[in-house]
Structure formats: structure tokens, C-alpha cells
Coordinates of C-alpha atoms in Angstrom, one line a residue:
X21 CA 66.7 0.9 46.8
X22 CA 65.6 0.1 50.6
X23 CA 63.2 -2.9 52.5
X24 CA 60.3 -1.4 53.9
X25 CA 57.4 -3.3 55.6
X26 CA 54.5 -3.9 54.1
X27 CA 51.4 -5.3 55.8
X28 CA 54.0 -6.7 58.2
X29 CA 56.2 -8.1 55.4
X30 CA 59.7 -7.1 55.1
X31 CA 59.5 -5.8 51.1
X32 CA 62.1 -4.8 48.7
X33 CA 61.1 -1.2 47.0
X34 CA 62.5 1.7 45.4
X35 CA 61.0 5.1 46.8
X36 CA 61.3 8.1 44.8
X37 CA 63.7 10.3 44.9
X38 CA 61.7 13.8 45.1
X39 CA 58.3 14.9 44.9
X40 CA 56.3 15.5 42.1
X41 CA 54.4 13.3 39.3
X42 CA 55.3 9.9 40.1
X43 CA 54.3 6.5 38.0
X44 CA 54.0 3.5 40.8
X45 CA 55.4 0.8 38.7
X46 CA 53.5 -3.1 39.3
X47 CA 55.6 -5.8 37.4
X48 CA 54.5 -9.0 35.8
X49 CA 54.0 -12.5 37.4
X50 CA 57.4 -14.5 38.1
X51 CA 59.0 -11.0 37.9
X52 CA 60.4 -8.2 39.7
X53 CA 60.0 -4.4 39.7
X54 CA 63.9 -4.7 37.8
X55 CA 62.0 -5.5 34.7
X56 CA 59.8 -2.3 34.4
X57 CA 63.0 -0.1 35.5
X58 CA 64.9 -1.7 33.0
X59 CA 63.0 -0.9 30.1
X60 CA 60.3 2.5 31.0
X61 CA 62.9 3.7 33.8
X62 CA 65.1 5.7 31.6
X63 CA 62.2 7.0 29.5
X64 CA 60.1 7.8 32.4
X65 CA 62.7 9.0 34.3
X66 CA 62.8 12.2 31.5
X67 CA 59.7 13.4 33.0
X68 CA 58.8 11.4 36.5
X69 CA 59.7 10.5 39.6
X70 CA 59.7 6.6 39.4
X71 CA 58.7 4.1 42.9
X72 CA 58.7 0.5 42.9
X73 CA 58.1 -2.6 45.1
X74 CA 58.6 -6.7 44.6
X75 CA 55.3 -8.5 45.7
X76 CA 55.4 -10.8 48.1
X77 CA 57.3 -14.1 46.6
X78 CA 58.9 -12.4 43.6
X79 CA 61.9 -10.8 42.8
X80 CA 63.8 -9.4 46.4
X81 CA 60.8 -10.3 48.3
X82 CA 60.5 -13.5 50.3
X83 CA 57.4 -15.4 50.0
X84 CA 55.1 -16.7 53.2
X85 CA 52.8 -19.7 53.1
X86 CA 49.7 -18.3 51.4
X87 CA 48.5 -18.7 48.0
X88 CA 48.7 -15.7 45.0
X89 CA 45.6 -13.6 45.3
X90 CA 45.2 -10.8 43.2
X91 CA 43.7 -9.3 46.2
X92 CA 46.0 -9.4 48.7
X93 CA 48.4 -8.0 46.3
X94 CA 45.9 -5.3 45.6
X95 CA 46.1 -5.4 49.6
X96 CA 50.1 -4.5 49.4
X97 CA 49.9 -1.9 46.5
X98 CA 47.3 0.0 48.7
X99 CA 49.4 -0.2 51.7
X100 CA 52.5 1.0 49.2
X101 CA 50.6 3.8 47.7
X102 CA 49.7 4.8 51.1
X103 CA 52.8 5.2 52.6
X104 CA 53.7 7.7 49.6
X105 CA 51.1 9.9 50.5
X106 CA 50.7 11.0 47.2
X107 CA 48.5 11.1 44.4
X108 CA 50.6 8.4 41.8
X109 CA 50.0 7.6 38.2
X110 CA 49.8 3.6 38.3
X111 CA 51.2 1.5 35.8
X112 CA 51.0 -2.2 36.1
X113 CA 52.0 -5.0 33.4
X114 CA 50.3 -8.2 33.1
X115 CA 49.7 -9.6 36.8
X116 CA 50.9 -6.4 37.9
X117 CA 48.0 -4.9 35.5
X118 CA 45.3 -7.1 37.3
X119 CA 46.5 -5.8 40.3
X120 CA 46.5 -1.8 39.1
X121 CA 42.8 -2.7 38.2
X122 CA 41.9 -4.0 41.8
X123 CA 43.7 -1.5 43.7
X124 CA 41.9 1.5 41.1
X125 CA 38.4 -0.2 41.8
X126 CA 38.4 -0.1 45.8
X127 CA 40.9 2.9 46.1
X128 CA 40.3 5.1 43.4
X129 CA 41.2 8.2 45.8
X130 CA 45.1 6.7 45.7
X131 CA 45.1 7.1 41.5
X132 CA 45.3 9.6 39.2
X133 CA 45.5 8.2 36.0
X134 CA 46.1 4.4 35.3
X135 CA 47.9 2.6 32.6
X136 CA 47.1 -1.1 32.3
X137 CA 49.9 -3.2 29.7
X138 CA 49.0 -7.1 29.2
X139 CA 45.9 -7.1 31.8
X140 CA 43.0 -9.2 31.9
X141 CA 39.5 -8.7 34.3
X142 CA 39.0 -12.3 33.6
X143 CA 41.1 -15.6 33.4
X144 CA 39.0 -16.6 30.8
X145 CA 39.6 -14.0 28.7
X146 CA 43.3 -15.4 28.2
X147 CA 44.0 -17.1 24.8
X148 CA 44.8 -21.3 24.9
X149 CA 48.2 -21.6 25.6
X150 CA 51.0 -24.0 27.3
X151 CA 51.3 -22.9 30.7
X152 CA 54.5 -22.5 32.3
X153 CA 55.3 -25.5 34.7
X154 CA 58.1 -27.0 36.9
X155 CA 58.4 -29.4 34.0
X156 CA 58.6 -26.8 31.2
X157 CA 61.5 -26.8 28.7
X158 CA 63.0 -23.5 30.5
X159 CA 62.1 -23.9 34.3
X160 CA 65.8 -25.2 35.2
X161 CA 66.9 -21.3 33.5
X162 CA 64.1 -19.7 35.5
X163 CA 65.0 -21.4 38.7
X164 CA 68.5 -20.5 38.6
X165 CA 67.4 -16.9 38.0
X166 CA 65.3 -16.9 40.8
X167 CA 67.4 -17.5 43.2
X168 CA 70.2 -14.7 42.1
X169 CA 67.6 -12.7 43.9
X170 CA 64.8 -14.6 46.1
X171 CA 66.0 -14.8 49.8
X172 CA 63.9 -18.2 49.9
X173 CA 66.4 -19.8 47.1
X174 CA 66.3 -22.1 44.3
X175 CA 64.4 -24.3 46.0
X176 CA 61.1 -22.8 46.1
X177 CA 61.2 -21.6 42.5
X178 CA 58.7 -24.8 41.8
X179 CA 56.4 -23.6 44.6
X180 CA 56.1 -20.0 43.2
X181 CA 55.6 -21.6 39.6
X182 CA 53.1 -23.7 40.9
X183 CA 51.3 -20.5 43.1
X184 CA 51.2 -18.6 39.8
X185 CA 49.9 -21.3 37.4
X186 CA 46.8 -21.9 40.1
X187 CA 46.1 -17.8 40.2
X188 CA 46.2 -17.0 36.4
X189 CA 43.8 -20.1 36.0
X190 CA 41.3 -19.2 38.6
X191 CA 41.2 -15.6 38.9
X192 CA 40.8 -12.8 38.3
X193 CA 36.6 -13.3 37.9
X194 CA 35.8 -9.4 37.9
X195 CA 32.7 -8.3 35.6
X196 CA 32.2 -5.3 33.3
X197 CA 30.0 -4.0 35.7
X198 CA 32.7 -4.2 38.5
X199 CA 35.7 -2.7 36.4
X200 CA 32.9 0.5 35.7
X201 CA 33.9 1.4 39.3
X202 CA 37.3 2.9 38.3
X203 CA 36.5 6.6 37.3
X204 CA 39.8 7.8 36.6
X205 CA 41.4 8.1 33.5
X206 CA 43.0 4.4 32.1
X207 CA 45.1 3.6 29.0
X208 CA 44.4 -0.1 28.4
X209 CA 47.6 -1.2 25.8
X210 CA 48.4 -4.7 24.5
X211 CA 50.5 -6.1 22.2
X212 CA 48.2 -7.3 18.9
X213 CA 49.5 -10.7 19.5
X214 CA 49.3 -10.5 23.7
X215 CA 48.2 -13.1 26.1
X216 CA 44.2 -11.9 26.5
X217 CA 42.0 -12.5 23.7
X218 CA 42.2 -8.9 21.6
X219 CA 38.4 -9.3 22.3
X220 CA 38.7 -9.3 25.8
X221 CA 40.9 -6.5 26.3
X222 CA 38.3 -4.0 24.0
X223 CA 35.7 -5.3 26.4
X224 CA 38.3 -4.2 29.0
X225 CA 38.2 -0.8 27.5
X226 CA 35.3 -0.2 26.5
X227 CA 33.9 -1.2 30.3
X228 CA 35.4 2.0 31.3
X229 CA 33.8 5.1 31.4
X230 CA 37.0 7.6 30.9
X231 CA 39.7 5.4 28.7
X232 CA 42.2 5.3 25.7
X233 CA 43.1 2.4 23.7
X234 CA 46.7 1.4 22.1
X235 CA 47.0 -2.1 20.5
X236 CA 50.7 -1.6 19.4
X237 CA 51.2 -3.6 16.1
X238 CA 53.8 -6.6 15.7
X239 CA 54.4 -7.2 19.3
X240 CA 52.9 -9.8 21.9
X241 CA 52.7 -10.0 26.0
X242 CA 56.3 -8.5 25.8
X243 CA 55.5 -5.2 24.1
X244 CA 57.2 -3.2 26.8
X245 CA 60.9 -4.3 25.7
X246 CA 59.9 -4.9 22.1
X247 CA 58.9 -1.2 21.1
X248 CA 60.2 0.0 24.4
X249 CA 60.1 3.8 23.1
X250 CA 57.1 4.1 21.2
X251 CA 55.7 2.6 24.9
X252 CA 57.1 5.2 26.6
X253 CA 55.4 7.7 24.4
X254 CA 52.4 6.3 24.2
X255 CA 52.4 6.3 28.5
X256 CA 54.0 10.0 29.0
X257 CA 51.3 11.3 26.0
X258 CA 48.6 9.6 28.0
X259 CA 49.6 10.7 31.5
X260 CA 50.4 14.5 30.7
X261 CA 47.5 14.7 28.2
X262 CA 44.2 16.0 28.7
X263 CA 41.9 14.5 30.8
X264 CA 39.3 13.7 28.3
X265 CA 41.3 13.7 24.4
X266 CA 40.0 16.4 21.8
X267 CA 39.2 14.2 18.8
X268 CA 37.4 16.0 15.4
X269 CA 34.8 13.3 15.3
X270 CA 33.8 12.1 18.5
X271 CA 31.6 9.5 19.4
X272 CA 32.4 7.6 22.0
X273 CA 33.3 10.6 23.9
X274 CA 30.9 12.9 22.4
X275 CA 29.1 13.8 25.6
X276 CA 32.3 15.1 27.1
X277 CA 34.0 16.3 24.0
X278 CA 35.1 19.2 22.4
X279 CA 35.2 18.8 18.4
X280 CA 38.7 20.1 16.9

């Protein structure tokens, strides 16, 4: 674990260890990379070098003045990605999944295969829910967690709150035709009870021209940690797997398919 500077920004981060296949992992909203290591780290770890970093206002990372944009996160992931000066496997959950998707469709060069868990290409493709305020039931909790790692403190737990709440009702606004940019391999998974409307994630999926689907039965937006191992099979099958699957009856694939 280290501080690096991104895009100016002193940023906490975990670099891997040695070369060779390595998963960039891009945690949720009001999170911190410690959630992704928690859970796929020791799974991952079997088979891949694992690298890390808090965005800007989460986690071990102080936050500045300026509002949540998925693009200026998409802006630190690409400065991130470049500074490993590697070819990464990129695996982002929820907000972290939004931002895997922008980085993939202005710097596909940086990805090799991408795994989005949770994401949406549209705030309106979220399902009607109560949104998580400073006068929610469980901010006090949050708050107090917060600060055990924030350098800016309990304090501005309420003005990270309110910074999320305004960017996961306003954005992202991407179209079909925009997510048809990304070129590279992506496994979209979801829980079948998950924050985006199970419609809107197939129209995620089926948006892109090289992809793989996994709706994982029985779990919600927290399918990570609730079938943690069948999610870390699902990821290493899909990232060491062949480029294009061999199915026995393909159809969506057919053109680029070899029948079993």
C-alpha cells in the first residue's frame, strides 16, 4: 500500500506486486478499494496480480471542492492505468463499473478484457428506490466509518453523501450507440435483484459487440460478498477464457463462432 499522485492529487493505491496478468480493481460509490480486496482479493490473488486506488473523496483519499463526475474519475483511472504501463483486466463495481465503462470507451488501448458488476450507462436505468441521505436511518454509522479512514474527517461525510446522491441522479447519460465503442471483451454481471432495472443491464449487454452475460440468482447490488466464490469463478473463467466463447448453438455469436 503507498500514496501516489494522481492528476496532481495525492491518492491512496495498492500497486502490484509483480508483473503479469493484472485485474485493476474500481470500487463502489461511498467506498473504498478495501471492499473489492476484501472479498475477490484472495480469489484473485490465486491467479493475478491485483492493483488498486481510492477515488478522489472516498476511502484514503481526501476529497477537493469539485463535484462527482463519472468523468473525471474516468480521468484518474486513465491516469492510474497509465502509470502501470500495462495492459490490465478492469473490473469495476457499481460507480466503479460506470467508471470501467468510460475509461473502456475513450481508452480502449489501456484494456484487455472488462468486467462490469452493478453498472448502469444510464441513471435512468436504476430501479425506484430511497436514496441514501444525511438524514437516512444509518448515516450517523456511515459517518463514523468514514472518518476511520478519510483524512477530511467526520465532518464531511454529509458533503460526500450529498456529492454522490446528485451524480447517481444525473448521470451517467451514455447511449447504446456510445457504449458500442468498447471493442474489447466485457462480462456485464448483476445480481437478479440489483440496483439497475434487469432490463437495462441486457440493453447494457447486448449494446456490446464482444460480451458475456451472468445474472447470478438470489443476490442484489451486493452480489460480490453474497456468492463471493461463485463471483470469483465466474470473473477468472471469463478473463482466461477464450476470446470469443465456443457455444454448440450459436446465434448471437454466430458470425464469429465456432459450433462445438
Amino acid at each position: 500500500m503507498t500514496r501516489i499522485i494522481l492528476n496532481d492529487h495525492p491518492t491512496w493505491a495498492r500497486l502490484p506486486k509483480k508483473k503479469g496478468k493484472t485485474i485493476v480493481l474500481l470500487h463502489g460509490g461511498l467506498s473504498s478499494s478495501t471492499s473489492l480486496l476484501r472479498t475477490l482479493g484472495p480469489g484473485l490473488s490465486k491467479r493475478f496480480q491485483l492493483a488498486a486506488f481510492d477515488r478522489r473523496g472516498h476511502g484514503r483519499t481526501a476529497d477537493t471542492d469539485q463535484p462527482f463526475s463519472y468523468e473525471t474519475m474516468a480521468d484518474e483511472a486513465i491516469a492510474f492505468l497509465e502509470m502501470l504501463n500495462r495492459p490490465v483486466y478492469l473490473l469495476g463495481h457499481s460507480d466503479g463499473a460506470n467508471v470501467a465503462l468510460a475509461v473502456a470507451m475513450r481508452r480502449v488501448d489501456l484494456v484487455k478484457r472488462l468486467v462490469v458488476v452493478g453498472g448502469n450507462f444510464h441513471h435512468e436505468g436504476l430501479n425506484e428506490m430511497a436514496h441514501f441521505t444525511p438524514d437516512s436511518p444509518g448515516f450517523a454509522e456511515f459517518a463514523t466509518q468514514y472518518a476511520t479512514r478519510s483524512p477530511d474527517g467526520i465532518e464531511h461525510a454529509k458533503d460526500v453523501v450529498l456529492k454522490s446522491l446528485e451524480l447517481v441522479t444525473t448521470q451517467p447519460t451514455w447511449t447504446q450507440v456510445d457504449l458500442a465503442r468498447i471493442t474489447v471483451p466485457v462480462l456485464v454481471m448483476s445480481g437478479d435483484d440489483d440496483v439497475a432495472k434487469l432490463s437495462h443491464t441486457v440493453a447494457l449487454y447486448e449494446a456490446l459487440g464482444n460480451a458475456q452475460l451472468a445474472v447470478v440468482p438470489g443476490t442484489s447490488h451486493s452480489v460480490l460478498k453474497e456468492r463471493t466464490k461463485e463471483s470469483v469463478h465466474l470473473i477468472t473463467h471469463f478473463l482466461l477464457g477464450l476470446e470469443i466463447p465456443r457455444t454448440k448453438y450459436p446465434l448471437r455469436r454466430s458470425a464469429n463462432n465456432i459450433e462445438l
